[in-house]
Amino acid sequence: MAETLQVEQPAISKMEKRTDLYLSTLRNFIEAMNGELEVRAVFPDGAVIVDLSERVEPSSGSRP
């Protein structure tokens, strides 16, 4: 996993223990396992799949 994501193994261990992380980090982690991240917002009148196809990196100092 670390090799696929081009990070050191301790970074993988740290990421696995986090309870809050960026969607881009989670997407990269899932894609490294040959998966695809899908986010769905559920409302009283239905559900909407959130489009994550645009890979916009967060600006420094802000959280998504």
PDB file of C-alpha atoms in Angstrom:
ATOM      1  CA  MET A   1       0.000   0.000   0.000  1.00  0.00           C
ATOM      2  CA  ALA A   2       2.747   2.463   0.956  1.00  0.00           C
ATOM      3  CA  GLU A   3       4.563   1.814  -2.316  1.00  0.00           C
ATOM      4  CA  THR A   4       1.393   2.304  -4.370  1.00  0.00           C
ATOM      5  CA  LEU A   5       0.638   5.615  -2.627  1.00  0.00           C
ATOM      6  CA  GLN A   6       4.337   6.579  -2.715  1.00  0.00           C
ATOM      7  CA  VAL A   7       4.562   7.212   1.017  1.00  0.00           C
ATOM      8  CA  GLU A   8       6.413   5.587   3.914  1.00  0.00           C
ATOM      9  CA  GLN A   9       4.729   2.762   5.859  1.00  0.00           C
ATOM     10  CA  PRO A  10       4.323   4.870   9.044  1.00  0.00           C
ATOM     11  CA  ALA A  11       2.166   7.303   7.017  1.00  0.00           C
ATOM     12  CA  ILE A  12      -0.159   4.413   6.112  1.00  0.00           C
ATOM     13  CA  SER A  13      -0.422   3.317   9.745  1.00  0.00           C
ATOM     14  CA  LYS A  14      -1.181   6.874  10.838  1.00  0.00           C
ATOM     15  CA  MET A  15      -3.841   7.268   8.128  1.00  0.00           C
ATOM     16  CA  GLU A  16      -5.508   3.988   9.128  1.00  0.00           C
ATOM     17  CA  LYS A  17      -5.891   5.221  12.723  1.00  0.00           C
ATOM     18  CA  ARG A  18      -7.338   8.642  11.862  1.00  0.00           C
ATOM     19  CA  THR A  19     -11.033   9.228  12.413  1.00  0.00           C
ATOM     20  CA  ASP A  20     -11.137  12.372  10.255  1.00  0.00           C
ATOM     21  CA  LEU A  21      -9.362  12.822   6.929  1.00  0.00           C
ATOM     22  CA  TYR A  22      -9.697  14.527   3.572  1.00  0.00           C
ATOM     23  CA  LEU A  23     -11.879  12.811   0.981  1.00  0.00           C
ATOM     24  CA  SER A  24      -8.943  12.998  -1.439  1.00  0.00           C
ATOM     25  CA  THR A  25      -6.828  10.991   1.017  1.00  0.00           C
ATOM     26  CA  LEU A  26      -9.567   8.415   1.450  1.00  0.00           C
ATOM     27  CA  ARG A  27     -10.086   8.255  -2.328  1.00  0.00           C
ATOM     28  CA  ASN A  28      -6.359   7.645  -2.905  1.00  0.00           C
ATOM     29  CA  PHE A  29      -6.333   4.926  -0.251  1.00  0.00           C
ATOM     30  CA  ILE A  30      -9.352   3.164  -1.784  1.00  0.00           C
ATOM     31  CA  GLU A  31      -8.062   3.518  -5.345  1.00  0.00           C
ATOM     32  CA  ALA A  32      -4.754   1.959  -4.247  1.00  0.00           C
ATOM     33  CA  MET A  33      -6.822  -1.114  -3.312  1.00  0.00           C
ATOM     34  CA  ASN A  34      -8.439  -1.071  -6.792  1.00  0.00           C
ATOM     35  CA  GLY A  35     -11.671   0.401  -5.438  1.00  0.00           C
ATOM     36  CA  GLU A  36     -13.689   3.510  -6.151  1.00  0.00           C
ATOM     37  CA  LEU A  37     -14.984   5.996  -3.587  1.00  0.00           C
ATOM     38  CA  GLU A  38     -18.632   6.968  -3.876  1.00  0.00           C
ATOM     39  CA  VAL A  39     -20.209   9.541  -1.567  1.00  0.00           C
ATOM     40  CA  ARG A  40     -23.983   9.689  -1.205  1.00  0.00           C
ATOM     41  CA  ALA A  41     -25.931  12.448   0.538  1.00  0.00           C
ATOM     42  CA  VAL A  42     -29.269  11.250   1.920  1.00  0.00           C
ATOM     43  CA  PHE A  43     -32.170  13.686   2.380  1.00  0.00           C
ATOM     44  CA  PRO A  44     -35.796  13.147   3.440  1.00  0.00           C
ATOM     45  CA  ASP A  45     -36.937  13.254  -0.212  1.00  0.00           C
ATOM     46  CA  GLY A  46     -34.154  11.142  -1.675  1.00  0.00           C
ATOM     47  CA  ALA A  47     -30.457  10.583  -2.124  1.00  0.00           C
ATOM     48  CA  VAL A  48     -27.874  12.266  -4.321  1.00  0.00           C
ATOM     49  CA  ILE A  49     -24.508  10.851  -5.320  1.00  0.00           C
ATOM     50  CA  VAL A  50     -21.835  13.500  -4.820  1.00  0.00           C
ATOM     51  CA  ASP A  51     -19.600  13.846  -7.875  1.00  0.00           C
ATOM     52  CA  LEU A  52     -15.975  13.431  -6.831  1.00  0.00           C
ATOM     53  CA  SER A  53     -14.612  13.331 -10.362  1.00  0.00           C
ATOM     54  CA  GLU A  54     -13.077  16.796 -10.178  1.00  0.00           C
ATOM     55  CA  ARG A  55      -9.874  16.498  -8.229  1.00  0.00           C
ATOM     56  CA  VAL A  56      -9.622  19.877  -6.546  1.00  0.00           C
ATOM     57  CA  GLU A  57      -6.948  20.120  -3.889  1.00  0.00           C
ATOM     58  CA  PRO A  58      -7.877  22.165  -0.808  1.00  0.00           C
ATOM     59  CA  SER A  59      -6.126  25.490  -0.352  1.00  0.00           C
ATOM     60  CA  SER A  60      -3.785  25.713   2.607  1.00  0.00           C
ATOM     61  CA  GLY A  61      -5.407  26.621   5.877  1.00  0.00           C
ATOM     62  CA  SER A  62      -8.906  25.484   4.915  1.00  0.00           C
ATOM     63  CA  ARG A  63     -10.735  22.230   5.426  1.00  0.00           C
ATOM     64  CA  PRO A  64     -13.190  20.719   2.959  1.00  0.00           C
TER      65      PRO A  64
END
